[in-house]
Amino acid sequence: MKYTRGVVYKVDQKKMTVEQVYAVGQEKGYDYYSPVTGLAEYMPDKDSFVVYYSTAGLGETLAGKKGRVDIHPFLAEYKWGEKDPAVLMSFKDTMGYQAWVFDLKKAFPGNTK
């Protein structure tokens, strides 16, 4: 079964080793499968992990489905260590390549309102 997952690795450059420390998405299965790259990022201020399943539903076209295909990206935030998202947004009738997390206060300094 095809699936998409977000993964966090621990890299030790001195020892030249890589260790997988956390992964989400496999349990969501084919519904979240995105054949095009999304993004995943650890958020230290919230101890959470954000994953963008950029082209969920697009796999149907690659599988040869004819007619209208429902592409429905997901943006999920997982509390560190958990497998079910604490926050899940689904987007309809659109698709994306990547999404990234940014801090509004850093993006717009001086604007406190």
GROMACS .gro file of N, CA and C in nm:
model
  339
    1MET      N    1   0.084  -0.118   0.000
    1MET     CA    2   0.000   0.000   0.000
    1MET      C    3   0.089   0.125   0.000
    2LYS      N    4   0.050   0.221  -0.080
    2LYS     CA    5   0.126   0.347  -0.085
    2LYS      C    6   0.076   0.440   0.026
    3TYR      N    7   0.170   0.515   0.080
    3TYR     CA    8   0.137   0.613   0.184
    3TYR      C    9   0.248   0.719   0.184
    4THR      N   10   0.219   0.830   0.247
    4THR     CA   11   0.316   0.937   0.264
    4THR      C   12   0.340   0.955   0.412
    5ARG      N   13   0.463   0.982   0.447
    5ARG     CA   14   0.493   1.003   0.588
    5ARG      C   15   0.587   1.120   0.606
    6GLY      N   16   0.577   1.181   0.722
    6GLY     CA   17   0.673   1.282   0.765
    6GLY      C   18   0.769   1.215   0.861
    7VAL      N   19   0.897   1.242   0.846
    7VAL     CA   20   0.998   1.172   0.925
    7VAL      C   21   1.098   1.272   0.984
    8VAL      N   22   1.140   1.245   1.107
    8VAL     CA   23   1.245   1.323   1.172
    8VAL      C   24   1.363   1.229   1.194
    9TYR      N   25   1.480   1.274   1.152
    9TYR     CA   26   1.602   1.196   1.168
    9TYR      C   27   1.698   1.271   1.260
   10LYS      N   28   1.776   1.195   1.334
   10LYS     CA   29   1.885   1.250   1.414
   10LYS      C   30   2.014   1.217   1.339
   11VAL      N   31   2.088   1.320   1.303
   11VAL     CA   32   2.212   1.303   1.227
   11VAL      C   33   2.331   1.334   1.318
   12ASP      N   34   2.421   1.241   1.329
   12ASP     CA   35   2.545   1.261   1.404
   12ASP      C   36   2.658   1.269   1.301
   13GLN      N   37   2.700   1.391   1.272
   13GLN     CA   38   2.801   1.410   1.168
   13GLN      C   39   2.937   1.354   1.207
   14LYS      N   40   2.968   1.358   1.335
   14LYS     CA   41   3.098   1.306   1.378
   14LYS      C   42   3.104   1.153   1.363
   15LYS      N   43   2.998   1.086   1.405
   15LYS     CA   44   2.995   0.940   1.394
   15LYS      C   45   2.949   0.893   1.255
   16MET      N   46   2.900   0.989   1.175
   16MET     CA   47   2.847   0.961   1.041
   16MET      C   48   2.734   0.858   1.047
   17THR      N   49   2.637   0.885   1.139
   17THR     CA   50   2.522   0.797   1.153
   17THR      C   51   2.393   0.877   1.140
   18VAL      N   52   2.288   0.808   1.102
   18VAL     CA   53   2.154   0.867   1.091
   18VAL      C   54   2.058   0.773   1.161
   19GLU      N   55   1.973   0.831   1.245
   19GLU     CA   56   1.876   0.751   1.320
   19GLU      C   57   1.738   0.813   1.302
   20GLN      N   58   1.639   0.735   1.264
   20GLN     CA   59   1.501   0.782   1.257
   20GLN      C   60   1.447   0.789   1.399
   21VAL      N   61   1.398   0.908   1.440
   21VAL     CA   62   1.348   0.923   1.576
   21VAL      C   63   1.196   0.939   1.584
   22TYR      N   64   1.131   0.970   1.471
   22TYR     CA   65   0.985   0.991   1.474
   22TYR      C   66   0.933   0.987   1.331
   23ALA      N   67   0.815   0.928   1.314
   23ALA     CA   68   0.751   0.925   1.183
   23ALA      C   69   0.599   0.921   1.201
   24VAL      N   70   0.530   0.991   1.114
   24VAL     CA   71   0.384   0.989   1.112
   24VAL      C   72   0.338   0.975   0.967
   25GLY      N   73   0.215   0.930   0.950
   25GLY     CA   74   0.157   0.925   0.816
   25GLY      C   75   0.128   0.785   0.766
   26GLN      N   76   0.212   0.689   0.798
   26GLN     CA   77   0.190   0.554   0.748
   26GLN      C   78   0.053   0.503   0.793
   27GLU      N   79   0.017   0.534   0.918
   27GLU     CA   80  -0.112   0.487   0.970
   27GLU      C   81  -0.231   0.554   0.901
   28LYS      N   82  -0.209   0.667   0.833
   28LYS     CA   83  -0.316   0.735   0.761
   28LYS      C   84  -0.343   0.668   0.625
   29GLY      N   85  -0.245   0.596   0.576
   29GLY     CA   86  -0.264   0.514   0.456
   29GLY      C   87  -0.278   0.592   0.327
   30TYR      N   88  -0.347   0.529   0.234
   30TYR     CA   89  -0.357   0.579   0.097
   30TYR      C   90  -0.433   0.712   0.087
   31ASP      N   91  -0.526   0.737   0.179
   31ASP     CA   92  -0.603   0.862   0.173
   31ASP      C   93  -0.514   0.985   0.181
   32TYR      N   94  -0.400   0.974   0.248
   32TYR     CA   95  -0.307   1.086   0.263
   32TYR      C   96  -0.189   1.076   0.166
   33TYR      N   97  -0.188   0.973   0.084
   33TYR     CA   98  -0.076   0.951  -0.009
   33TYR      C   99  -0.062   1.068  -0.105
   34SER      N  100   0.059   1.124  -0.112
   34SER     CA  101   0.090   1.238  -0.199
   34SER      C  102   0.210   1.201  -0.286
   35PRO      N  103   0.188   1.177  -0.415
   35PRO     CA  104   0.299   1.140  -0.501
   35PRO      C  105   0.395   1.255  -0.531
   36VAL      N  106   0.359   1.377  -0.492
   36VAL     CA  107   0.446   1.493  -0.510
   36VAL      C  108   0.494   1.536  -0.371
   37THR      N  109   0.619   1.579  -0.363
   37THR     CA  110   0.681   1.615  -0.236
   37THR      C  111   0.604   1.724  -0.161
   38GLY      N  112   0.587   1.703  -0.033
   38GLY     CA  113   0.531   1.805   0.057
   38GLY      C  114   0.642   1.853   0.148
   39LEU      N  115   0.607   1.891   0.267
   39LEU     CA  116   0.707   1.937   0.363
   39LEU      C  117   0.673   1.887   0.502
   40ALA      N  118   0.774   1.874   0.584
   40ALA     CA  119   0.757   1.839   0.725
   40ALA      C  120   0.857   1.921   0.804
   41GLU      N  121   0.812   1.970   0.922
   41GLU     CA  122   0.903   2.052   1.002
   41GLU      C  123   0.869   2.038   1.150
   42TYR      N  124   0.975   2.020   1.230
   42TYR     CA  125   0.960   2.018   1.375
   42TYR      C  126   0.947   2.162   1.423
   43MET      N  127   0.851   2.186   1.515
   43MET     CA  128   0.827   2.319   1.570
   43MET      C  129   0.869   2.319   1.717
   44PRO      N  130   0.993   2.367   1.747
   44PRO     CA  131   1.043   2.358   1.885
   44PRO      C  132   0.962   2.438   1.986
   45ASP      N  133   0.901   2.549   1.944
   45ASP     CA  134   0.825   2.631   2.039
   45ASP      C  135   0.700   2.561   2.090
   46LYS      N  136   0.649   2.464   2.013
   46LYS     CA  137   0.528   2.391   2.054
   46LYS      C  138   0.555   2.243   2.075
   47ASP      N  139   0.679   2.200   2.054
   47ASP     CA  140   0.714   2.058   2.060
   47ASP      C  141   0.616   1.978   1.976
   48SER      N  142   0.604   2.021   1.851
   48SER     CA  143   0.511   1.956   1.759
   48SER      C  144   0.577   1.937   1.623
   49PHE      N  145   0.509   1.863   1.537
   49PHE     CA  146   0.561   1.827   1.406
   49PHE      C  147   0.452   1.857   1.304
   50VAL      N  148   0.482   1.942   1.206
   50VAL     CA  149   0.386   1.982   1.104
   50VAL      C  150   0.420   1.910   0.973
   51VAL      N  151   0.316   1.851   0.912
   51VAL     CA  152   0.334   1.778   0.787
   51VAL      C  153   0.232   1.829   0.686
   52TYR      N  154   0.278   1.858   0.565
   52TYR     CA  155   0.190   1.899   0.455
   52TYR      C  156   0.184   1.785   0.355
   53TYR      N  157   0.069   1.721   0.346
   53TYR     CA  158   0.044   1.616   0.249
   53TYR      C  159  -0.008   1.686   0.123
   54SER      N  160   0.083   1.729   0.038
   54SER     CA  161   0.058   1.831  -0.064
   54SER      C  162  -0.040   1.792  -0.173
   55THR      N  163  -0.041   1.669  -0.215
   55THR     CA  164  -0.125   1.632  -0.330
   55THR      C  165  -0.205   1.506  -0.301
   56ALA      N  166  -0.258   1.494  -0.181
   56ALA     CA  167  -0.342   1.377  -0.149
   56ALA      C  168  -0.455   1.368  -0.251
   57GLY      N  169  -0.478   1.250  -0.302
   57GLY     CA  170  -0.580   1.227  -0.406
   57GLY      C  171  -0.523   1.222  -0.545
   58LEU      N  172  -0.405   1.282  -0.567
   58LEU     CA  173  -0.344   1.283  -0.700
   58LEU      C  174  -0.302   1.143  -0.744
   59GLY      N  175  -0.280   1.054  -0.649
   59GLY     CA  176  -0.241   0.918  -0.682
   59GLY      C  177  -0.344   0.846  -0.768
   60GLU      N  178  -0.469   0.890  -0.760
   60GLU     CA  179  -0.574   0.829  -0.842
   60GLU      C  180  -0.547   0.848  -0.991
   61THR      N  181  -0.493   0.964  -1.028
   61THR     CA  182  -0.463   0.986  -1.170
   61THR      C  183  -0.347   0.898  -1.212
   62LEU      N  184  -0.250   0.881  -1.124
   62LEU     CA  185  -0.136   0.797  -1.156
   62LEU      C  186  -0.175   0.650  -1.162
   63ALA      N  187  -0.283   0.614  -1.092
   63ALA     CA  188  -0.332   0.476  -1.095
   63ALA      C  189  -0.421   0.451  -1.216
   64GLY      N  190  -0.444   0.555  -1.296
   64GLY     CA  191  -0.522   0.539  -1.419
   64GLY      C  192  -0.670   0.568  -1.404
   65LYS      N  193  -0.712   0.628  -1.293
   65LYS     CA  194  -0.853   0.660  -1.277
   65LYS      C  195  -0.894   0.764  -1.379
   66LYS      N  196  -1.006   0.743  -1.441
   66LYS     CA  197  -1.057   0.836  -1.542
   66LYS      C  198  -1.162   0.926  -1.478
   67GLY      N  199  -1.181   1.043  -1.537
   67GLY     CA  200  -1.280   1.136  -1.485
   67GLY      C  201  -1.219   1.230  -1.382
   68ARG      N  202  -1.308   1.298  -1.311
   68ARG     CA  203  -1.264   1.397  -1.212
   68ARG      C  204  -1.198   1.328  -1.092
   69VAL      N  205  -1.086   1.382  -1.053
   69VAL     CA  206  -1.014   1.330  -0.936
   69VAL      C  207  -1.021   1.435  -0.826
   70ASP      N  208  -1.052   1.390  -0.705
   70ASP     CA  209  -1.062   1.479  -0.589
   70ASP      C  210  -0.924   1.494  -0.525
   71ILE      N  211  -0.856   1.604  -0.556
   71ILE     CA  212  -0.726   1.633  -0.493
   71ILE      C  213  -0.754   1.714  -0.368
   72HIS      N  214  -0.704   1.666  -0.256
   72HIS     CA  215  -0.739   1.725  -0.127
   72HIS      C  216  -0.619   1.726  -0.033
   73PRO      N  217  -0.531   1.824  -0.046
   73PRO     CA  218  -0.415   1.832   0.044
   73PRO      C  219  -0.458   1.842   0.190
   74PHE      N  220  -0.372   1.793   0.278
   74PHE     CA  221  -0.391   1.802   0.422
   74PHE      C  222  -0.272   1.876   0.483
   75LEU      N  223  -0.299   1.958   0.582
   75LEU     CA  224  -0.196   2.018   0.664
   75LEU      C  225  -0.224   1.972   0.807
   76ALA      N  226  -0.129   1.899   0.865
   76ALA     CA  227  -0.150   1.839   0.996
   76ALA      C  228  -0.040   1.881   1.093
   77GLU      N  229  -0.080   1.902   1.217
   77GLU     CA  230   0.017   1.928   1.324
   77GLU      C  231  -0.001   1.820   1.429
   78TYR      N  232   0.108   1.752   1.459
   78TYR     CA  233   0.109   1.642   1.556
   78TYR      C  234   0.182   1.687   1.682
   79LYS      N  235   0.124   1.658   1.798
   79LYS     CA  236   0.199   1.675   1.922
   79LYS      C  237   0.312   1.573   1.917
   80TRP      N  238   0.430   1.613   1.959
   80TRP     CA  239   0.547   1.526   1.949
   80TRP      C  240   0.519   1.389   2.011
   81GLY      N  241   0.546   1.285   1.934
   81GLY     CA  242   0.530   1.148   1.981
   81GLY      C  243   0.396   1.086   1.951
   82GLU      N  244   0.298   1.167   1.910
   82GLU     CA  245   0.164   1.114   1.883
   82GLU      C  246   0.147   1.082   1.735
   83LYS      N  247   0.053   0.993   1.705
   83LYS     CA  248   0.029   0.949   1.567
   83LYS      C  249  -0.094   1.013   1.504
   84ASP      N  250  -0.183   1.065   1.587
   84ASP     CA  251  -0.302   1.133   1.535
   84ASP      C  252  -0.281   1.283   1.546
   85PRO      N  253  -0.316   1.358   1.441
   85PRO     CA  254  -0.291   1.502   1.445
   85PRO      C  255  -0.378   1.574   1.548
   86ALA      N  256  -0.319   1.672   1.615
   86ALA     CA  257  -0.393   1.759   1.706
   86ALA      C  258  -0.471   1.862   1.626
   87VAL      N  259  -0.416   1.901   1.511
   87VAL     CA  260  -0.480   1.995   1.420
   87VAL      C  261  -0.472   1.934   1.281
   88LEU      N  262  -0.585   1.936   1.209
   88LEU     CA  263  -0.588   1.882   1.073
   88LEU      C  264  -0.674   1.973   0.987
   89MET      N  265  -0.614   2.025   0.880
   89MET     CA  266  -0.687   2.106   0.783
   89MET      C  267  -0.687   2.033   0.650
   90SER      N  268  -0.802   2.033   0.584
   90SER     CA  269  -0.814   1.972   0.452
   90SER      C  270  -0.853   2.081   0.353
   91PHE      N  271  -0.790   2.082   0.239
   91PHE     CA  272  -0.816   2.182   0.136
   91PHE      C  273  -0.885   2.114   0.019
   92LYS      N  274  -0.991   2.173  -0.033
   92LYS     CA  275  -1.069   2.114  -0.141
   92LYS      C  276  -1.046   2.189  -0.271
   93ASP      N  277  -1.056   2.116  -0.381
   93ASP     CA  278  -1.047   2.173  -0.516
   93ASP      C  279  -0.921   2.256  -0.537
   94THR      N  280  -0.811   2.210  -0.484
   94THR     CA  281  -0.684   2.277  -0.503
   94THR      C  282  -0.572   2.175  -0.491
   95MET      N  283  -0.455   2.215  -0.522
   95MET     CA  284  -0.339   2.131  -0.497
   95MET      C  285  -0.221   2.222  -0.473
   96GLY      N  286  -0.118   2.168  -0.415
   96GLY     CA  287  -0.001   2.249  -0.385
   96GLY      C  288   0.124   2.167  -0.399
   97TYR      N  289   0.233   2.235  -0.399
   97TYR     CA  290   0.362   2.167  -0.407
   97TYR      C  291   0.423   2.156  -0.269
   98GLN      N  292   0.433   2.270  -0.201
   98GLN     CA  293   0.489   2.271  -0.067
   98GLN      C  294   0.423   2.381   0.014
   99ALA      N  295   0.429   2.366   0.144
   99ALA     CA  296   0.383   2.469   0.236
   99ALA      C  297   0.489   2.479   0.345
  100TRP      N  298   0.506   2.594   0.399
  100TRP     CA  299   0.606   2.607   0.506
  100TRP      C  300   0.546   2.687   0.619
  101VAL      N  301   0.598   2.661   0.736
  101VAL     CA  302   0.553   2.729   0.857
  101VAL      C  303   0.638   2.854   0.876
  102PHE      N  304   0.573   2.963   0.913
  102PHE     CA  305   0.649   3.084   0.944
  102PHE      C  306   0.583   3.156   1.060
  103ASP      N  307   0.660   3.234   1.129
  103ASP     CA  308   0.616   3.309   1.245
  103ASP      C  309   0.574   3.448   1.200
  104LEU      N  310   0.447   3.483   1.221
  104LEU     CA  311   0.397   3.614   1.178
  104LEU      C  312   0.470   3.729   1.245
  105LYS      N  313   0.510   3.712   1.371
  105LYS     CA  314   0.581   3.819   1.441
  105LYS      C  315   0.718   3.842   1.381
  106LYS      N  316   0.782   3.736   1.334
  106LYS     CA  317   0.912   3.752   1.268
  106LYS      C  318   0.896   3.805   1.125
  107ALA      N  319   0.788   3.764   1.060
  107ALA     CA  320   0.765   3.808   0.922
  107ALA      C  321   0.725   3.956   0.916
  108PHE      N  322   0.653   4.002   1.019
  108PHE     CA  323   0.605   4.140   1.023
  108PHE      C  324   0.647   4.205   1.155
  109PRO      N  325   0.775   4.230   1.174
  109PRO     CA  326   0.823   4.289   1.302
  109PRO      C  327   0.765   4.429   1.320
  110GLY      N  328   0.737   4.461   1.446
  110GLY     CA  329   0.686   4.595   1.477
  110GLY      C  330   0.537   4.605   1.468
  111ASN      N  331   0.470   4.508   1.406
  111ASN     CA  332   0.325   4.511   1.396
  111ASN      C  333   0.269   4.425   1.508
  112THR      N  334   0.228   4.488   1.618
  112THR     CA  335   0.182   4.412   1.735
  112THR      C  336   0.030   4.404   1.743
  113LYS      N  337  -0.041   4.463   1.652
  113LYS     CA  338  -0.188   4.462   1.657
  113LYS      C  339  -0.246   4.346   1.582
   0.00000   0.00000   0.00000
